[in-house]
CSV table of C-alpha atoms in Angstrom, one decimal:
chain,number,residue,atom,x,y,z
I,1,UNK,CA,0.0,0.1,0.0
I,2,UNK,CA,2.8,2.4,0.5
I,3,UNK,CA,4.2,1.9,-2.7
I,4,UNK,CA,1.2,2.4,-4.2
I,5,UNK,CA,0.4,5.5,-2.3
I,6,UNK,CA,3.5,6.9,-3.6
I,7,UNK,CA,3.2,6.0,-7.1
I,8,UNK,CA,-0.2,7.8,-7.0
I,9,UNK,CA,1.4,11.0,-5.5
I,10,UNK,CA,3.8,11.2,-8.7
I,11,UNK,CA,3.1,13.1,-11.7
I,12,UNK,CA,1.2,10.5,-14.4
I,13,UNK,CA,4.3,10.8,-16.5
I,14,UNK,CA,6.5,9.1,-13.8
I,15,UNK,CA,4.1,6.5,-12.6
I,16,UNK,CA,5.1,3.0,-12.9
I,17,UNK,CA,2.3,0.8,-14.5
I,18,UNK,CA,1.0,-1.8,-11.6
I,19,UNK,CA,2.0,-5.4,-12.3
I,20,UNK,CA,0.7,-7.9,-10.3
I,21,UNK,CA,2.9,-9.6,-7.6
I,22,UNK,CA,3.8,-13.4,-7.9
I,23,UNK,CA,6.7,-15.9,-7.2
I,24,UNK,CA,7.9,-18.7,-9.2
I,25,UNK,CA,7.1,-22.0,-7.4
I,26,UNK,CA,9.6,-24.0,-9.5
I,27,UNK,CA,12.4,-21.4,-7.9
I,28,UNK,CA,10.9,-21.5,-4.4
I,29,UNK,CA,11.3,-23.5,-1.1
I,30,UNK,CA,8.3,-23.8,1.2
I,31,UNK,CA,8.9,-24.6,4.9
I,32,UNK,CA,5.6,-25.1,6.9
I,33,UNK,CA,5.8,-25.5,10.7
I,34,UNK,CA,3.9,-27.9,12.6
I,35,UNK,CA,1.1,-26.0,14.6
I,36,UNK,CA,-1.5,-27.5,17.0
I,37,UNK,CA,-5.4,-26.6,16.7
I,38,UNK,CA,-6.4,-23.0,17.4
I,39,UNK,CA,-2.8,-21.8,16.9
I,40,UNK,CA,-1.9,-19.3,14.1
I,41,UNK,CA,-0.9,-21.1,10.9
I,42,UNK,CA,1.8,-19.5,8.9
I,43,UNK,CA,4.9,-20.8,6.5
I,44,UNK,CA,8.0,-19.4,5.2
I,45,UNK,CA,8.9,-19.3,1.3
I,46,UNK,CA,12.2,-18.6,0.1
I,47,UNK,CA,12.0,-17.6,-3.5
I,48,UNK,CA,14.9,-17.0,-5.8
I,49,UNK,CA,15.0,-14.9,-9.0
I,50,UNK,CA,17.4,-13.3,-11.8
I,51,UNK,CA,19.1,-15.3,-14.5
I,52,UNK,CA,21.2,-17.3,-12.1
I,53,UNK,CA,18.9,-17.3,-9.4
I,54,UNK,CA,21.1,-15.0,-7.8
I,55,UNK,CA,18.4,-13.0,-5.8
I,56,UNK,CA,16.8,-14.4,-2.5
I,57,UNK,CA,13.9,-13.1,-0.9
I,58,UNK,CA,12.3,-14.7,2.4
I,59,UNK,CA,8.7,-14.2,2.8
I,60,UNK,CA,6.1,-15.1,5.7
I,61,UNK,CA,2.5,-16.1,4.6
I,62,UNK,CA,0.2,-16.0,7.6
I,63,UNK,CA,-3.6,-17.1,7.6
I,64,UNK,CA,-5.7,-14.0,8.9
I,65,UNK,CA,-8.3,-15.2,11.7
I,66,UNK,CA,-10.7,-12.8,10.8
I,67,UNK,CA,-10.6,-12.7,6.8
I,68,UNK,CA,-9.8,-16.4,6.9
I,69,UNK,CA,-7.2,-16.0,3.9
I,70,UNK,CA,-3.6,-16.2,3.4
I,71,UNK,CA,-1.6,-12.9,3.2
I,72,UNK,CA,2.0,-12.0,2.8
I,73,UNK,CA,3.0,-10.5,6.0
I,74,UNK,CA,6.8,-10.1,5.7
I,75,UNK,CA,9.1,-10.0,2.8
I,76,UNK,CA,12.8,-9.4,3.0
I,77,UNK,CA,15.6,-9.3,0.2
I,78,UNK,CA,18.5,-11.0,1.6
I,79,UNK,CA,22.0,-9.1,1.1
I,80,UNK,CA,23.8,-12.4,0.8
I,81,UNK,CA,22.2,-15.4,-0.1
I,82,UNK,CA,24.7,-17.7,1.6
I,83,UNK,CA,23.9,-16.2,4.8
I,84,UNK,CA,20.4,-18.1,4.7
I,85,UNK,CA,20.7,-21.0,7.0
I,86,UNK,CA,19.4,-24.5,6.4
I,87,UNK,CA,16.1,-25.1,8.0
I,88,UNK,CA,15.8,-28.1,10.0
I,89,UNK,CA,13.1,-30.6,8.9
I,90,UNK,CA,11.4,-33.7,10.8
I,91,UNK,CA,11.1,-37.0,9.3
I,92,UNK,CA,7.9,-35.8,7.7
I,93,UNK,CA,9.3,-32.8,6.2
I,94,UNK,CA,7.8,-30.1,8.7
I,95,UNK,CA,9.9,-27.3,9.9
I,96,UNK,CA,10.1,-26.5,14.0
I,97,UNK,CA,8.7,-23.2,15.0
I,98,UNK,CA,10.5,-21.0,17.6
I,99,UNK,CA,9.0,-18.7,20.2
I,100,UNK,CA,11.5,-15.8,19.3
I,101,UNK,CA,10.0,-13.6,22.0
I,102,UNK,CA,11.5,-15.6,24.8
I,103,UNK,CA,15.2,-15.6,26.2
I,104,UNK,CA,14.7,-19.2,27.1
I,105,UNK,CA,14.6,-20.0,23.2
I,106,UNK,CA,16.9,-17.4,21.7
I,107,UNK,CA,19.9,-15.7,22.7
I,108,UNK,CA,18.4,-12.3,21.6
I,109,UNK,CA,14.7,-12.3,21.9
I,110,UNK,CA,12.8,-10.3,18.8
I,111,UNK,CA,12.4,-7.3,21.2
I,112,UNK,CA,16.3,-7.0,21.7
I,113,UNK,CA,16.9,-7.5,17.9
I,114,UNK,CA,14.4,-4.7,16.9
I,115,UNK,CA,16.1,-2.5,19.5
I,116,UNK,CA,19.4,-3.4,18.0
I,117,UNK,CA,18.4,-2.3,14.3
I,118,UNK,CA,16.8,0.7,15.3
I,119,UNK,CA,20.2,1.6,17.1
I,120,UNK,CA,22.1,0.9,13.8
I,121,UNK,CA,20.1,3.8,12.4
I,122,UNK,CA,19.9,6.0,15.5
I,123,UNK,CA,23.9,5.9,16.5
I,124,UNK,CA,25.6,3.9,13.7
I,125,UNK,CA,25.1,0.8,16.0
I,126,UNK,CA,27.3,2.4,19.0
I,127,UNK,CA,24.8,1.5,21.9
I,128,UNK,CA,23.5,-1.8,21.1
I,129,UNK,CA,23.8,-2.7,17.4
I,130,UNK,CA,27.2,-3.9,17.4
I,131,UNK,CA,26.8,-5.5,20.7
I,132,UNK,CA,23.7,-7.7,19.6
I,133,UNK,CA,24.7,-8.1,15.6
I,134,UNK,CA,27.9,-9.4,14.3
I,135,UNK,CA,29.3,-7.6,11.2
I,136,UNK,CA,27.2,-8.3,8.0
I,137,UNK,CA,26.1,-6.5,4.8
I,138,UNK,CA,22.7,-5.7,6.0
I,139,UNK,CA,24.1,-4.1,9.5
I,140,UNK,CA,26.4,-2.3,7.3
I,141,UNK,CA,23.6,-1.0,5.2
I,142,UNK,CA,21.7,0.2,8.0
I,143,UNK,CA,24.8,1.8,9.7
I,144,UNK,CA,25.7,3.5,6.2
I,145,UNK,CA,22.2,5.3,6.2
I,146,UNK,CA,23.1,6.7,9.7
I,147,UNK,CA,26.5,7.9,8.6
I,148,UNK,CA,25.4,9.3,5.1
I,149,UNK,CA,21.9,10.8,5.7
I,150,UNK,CA,22.8,12.1,9.1
I,151,UNK,CA,25.1,14.5,7.8
I,152,UNK,CA,23.7,15.4,4.3
I,153,UNK,CA,22.7,18.9,5.3
I,154,UNK,CA,25.9,19.7,6.6
I,155,UNK,CA,25.9,22.8,9.1
I,156,UNK,CA,22.8,23.7,7.8
I,157,UNK,CA,20.4,21.3,9.2
I,158,UNK,CA,20.3,17.9,11.1
I,159,UNK,CA,18.8,14.4,10.6
I,160,UNK,CA,17.9,12.1,13.7
I,161,UNK,CA,16.9,8.3,13.2
I,162,UNK,CA,14.6,6.9,16.4
I,163,UNK,CA,13.0,3.6,16.8
I,164,UNK,CA,9.2,4.0,16.8
I,165,UNK,CA,6.7,1.5,18.1
I,166,UNK,CA,5.9,-1.3,15.8
I,167,UNK,CA,2.6,-1.9,13.9
I,168,UNK,CA,3.2,-5.2,13.4
I,169,UNK,CA,4.7,-6.8,16.5
I,170,UNK,CA,4.6,-10.6,15.4
I,171,UNK,CA,7.7,-12.5,14.9
I,172,UNK,CA,7.9,-15.9,13.0
I,173,UNK,CA,11.1,-18.2,13.7
I,174,UNK,CA,12.2,-21.5,12.2
I,175,UNK,CA,14.7,-23.8,13.8
I,176,UNK,CA,18.1,-24.3,11.7
I,177,UNK,CA,20.1,-27.5,11.0
I,178,UNK,CA,23.2,-25.7,12.7
I,179,UNK,CA,20.9,-25.1,15.9
I,180,UNK,CA,20.3,-21.4,15.6
I,181,UNK,CA,16.9,-19.9,14.7
I,182,UNK,CA,16.0,-17.9,11.5
I,183,UNK,CA,13.9,-14.9,13.0
I,184,UNK,CA,11.8,-12.8,10.7
I,185,UNK,CA,10.2,-9.7,12.3
I,186,UNK,CA,9.3,-6.2,11.8
I,187,UNK,CA,10.4,-2.6,12.9
I,188,UNK,CA,9.5,1.1,12.5
I,189,UNK,CA,11.8,3.9,12.4
I,190,UNK,CA,11.2,7.6,12.1
I,191,UNK,CA,13.7,10.0,10.2
I,192,UNK,CA,13.3,13.8,11.4
I,193,UNK,CA,14.9,16.2,9.0
I,194,UNK,CA,15.3,20.0,10.3
I,195,UNK,CA,17.0,22.7,8.8
I,196,UNK,CA,18.4,25.9,10.1
I,197,UNK,CA,16.2,29.1,10.8
I,198,UNK,CA,15.4,30.9,7.6
I,199,UNK,CA,15.7,27.7,5.4
I,200,UNK,CA,13.2,25.2,4.2
I,201,UNK,CA,13.1,21.7,2.7
I,202,UNK,CA,11.2,21.2,-0.4
I,203,UNK,CA,9.5,17.8,-0.4
I,204,UNK,CA,11.0,15.2,-3.1
I,205,UNK,CA,8.8,13.8,-5.5
I,206,UNK,CA,8.6,10.5,-3.6
I,207,UNK,CA,7.4,12.3,-0.7
I,208,UNK,CA,4.5,14.4,-2.2
I,209,UNK,CA,2.0,11.7,-1.7
I,210,UNK,CA,2.2,12.4,1.9
I,211,UNK,CA,3.6,16.1,2.3
I,212,UNK,CA,2.2,17.7,-0.9
I,213,UNK,CA,4.3,20.4,-2.4
I,214,UNK,CA,4.2,23.0,0.5
I,215,UNK,CA,7.9,23.2,2.0
I,216,UNK,CA,8.8,23.2,5.7
I,217,UNK,CA,11.7,23.7,8.0
I,218,UNK,CA,11.1,20.2,9.3
I,219,UNK,CA,9.8,16.8,8.1
I,220,UNK,CA,9.5,13.5,9.8
I,221,UNK,CA,9.5,10.3,7.9
I,222,UNK,CA,8.4,6.9,8.7
I,223,UNK,CA,9.6,3.7,7.6
I,224,UNK,CA,8.3,0.2,8.2
I,225,UNK,CA,10.5,-2.5,7.8
I,226,UNK,CA,10.8,-6.3,7.3
I,227,UNK,CA,14.1,-7.8,9.1
I,228,UNK,CA,15.7,-11.2,9.0
I,229,UNK,CA,18.4,-12.4,11.1
I,230,UNK,CA,19.8,-15.8,12.4
I,231,UNK,CA,20.0,-16.0,16.2
I,232,UNK,CA,21.9,-18.7,18.3
I,233,UNK,CA,20.2,-20.6,21.2
I,234,UNK,CA,22.9,-20.1,23.0
I,235,UNK,CA,24.8,-16.9,24.4
I,236,UNK,CA,26.4,-15.1,21.2
I,237,UNK,CA,25.9,-12.5,18.7
I,238,UNK,CA,23.0,-12.6,16.2
I,239,UNK,CA,23.4,-11.7,12.4
I,240,UNK,CA,21.3,-9.5,10.4
I,241,UNK,CA,21.1,-11.0,6.9
I,242,UNK,CA,18.5,-8.7,5.2
I,243,UNK,CA,15.9,-6.0,5.8
I,244,UNK,CA,13.6,-4.4,3.5
I,245,UNK,CA,12.1,-1.0,4.2
I,246,UNK,CA,9.2,1.2,2.8
I,247,UNK,CA,8.1,4.6,3.5
I,248,UNK,CA,4.7,4.5,5.1
I,249,UNK,CA,4.1,8.3,6.3
I,250,UNK,CA,5.6,11.7,6.3
I,251,UNK,CA,4.4,14.9,7.9
I,252,UNK,CA,5.7,18.3,8.8
C-alpha cells in the first residue's frame, strides 16, 4: 500500500504501471511448521530470481483469523543468499517453529533484535547494534544510512533517526540445522529532517503523496521494515542477513 500511495502521488508521467505480484513456485522452497489446533497458521517461502537465481527473498505467509485468507505479512531481500541457514526438517518434512520472544529459546529475543536494528540507524550501532549483531552486509547498510543521511545537510541542518513503536509486533522463527533460529520480524523507525532558521526543505517527488508540495523547516518520515536475522539459541551474537524498508508516512 505504501508503494501504491507513493506512486499515485507522482505526476502521471512518472508513475509506473502496476504489475500483479507473484513468485515462481519452481524456484521457491516452502517451509511449513507444525501447529496445534487453534494456533496461528503460517509458513515461510524462500524464492530465488534473476538469470542465475542470484536474488533471494524470504517471505512469511500467514492465515488471517478474521478474513480466513492467506496474506504475505513479511518480505525480506537478503544481502548475501549464502548467509541463509538451512532449515531443520523432521522426518515428515515439517519445520519447527521457535518462540523468538523468549530468552529461554534464543540468545536475543525479538525485542532485543528490534532495538539493535533501531540503534544501527540512530547511532550507527554504537549503543546496542554492534553488541547484538555480528558484522554483516545488512548491518553495514543500516549503519551507512545513519552515517551518510545524518550529515546530508552539513552545517545547515540535522537528521535524526529513532526507533518507533512497531505496528506489526508478530515475529516468525524456524529452527535451523546448525542449532540456531531464522527469525523474521518487523520494525518501524522515523527520520526527522530539520534545517536552520530561515531555511526550508522542499518535499522530494517520492514524498509528495504524504507532504504535498508545501515547503517546511522540518519533516518527519516513517519507515516500516521487515528484517531477517539468524539468532543463536545459546549466548552469542546474532547476524542480520537482510532488511527491506518502505516509507509509510511523512508529515511536517
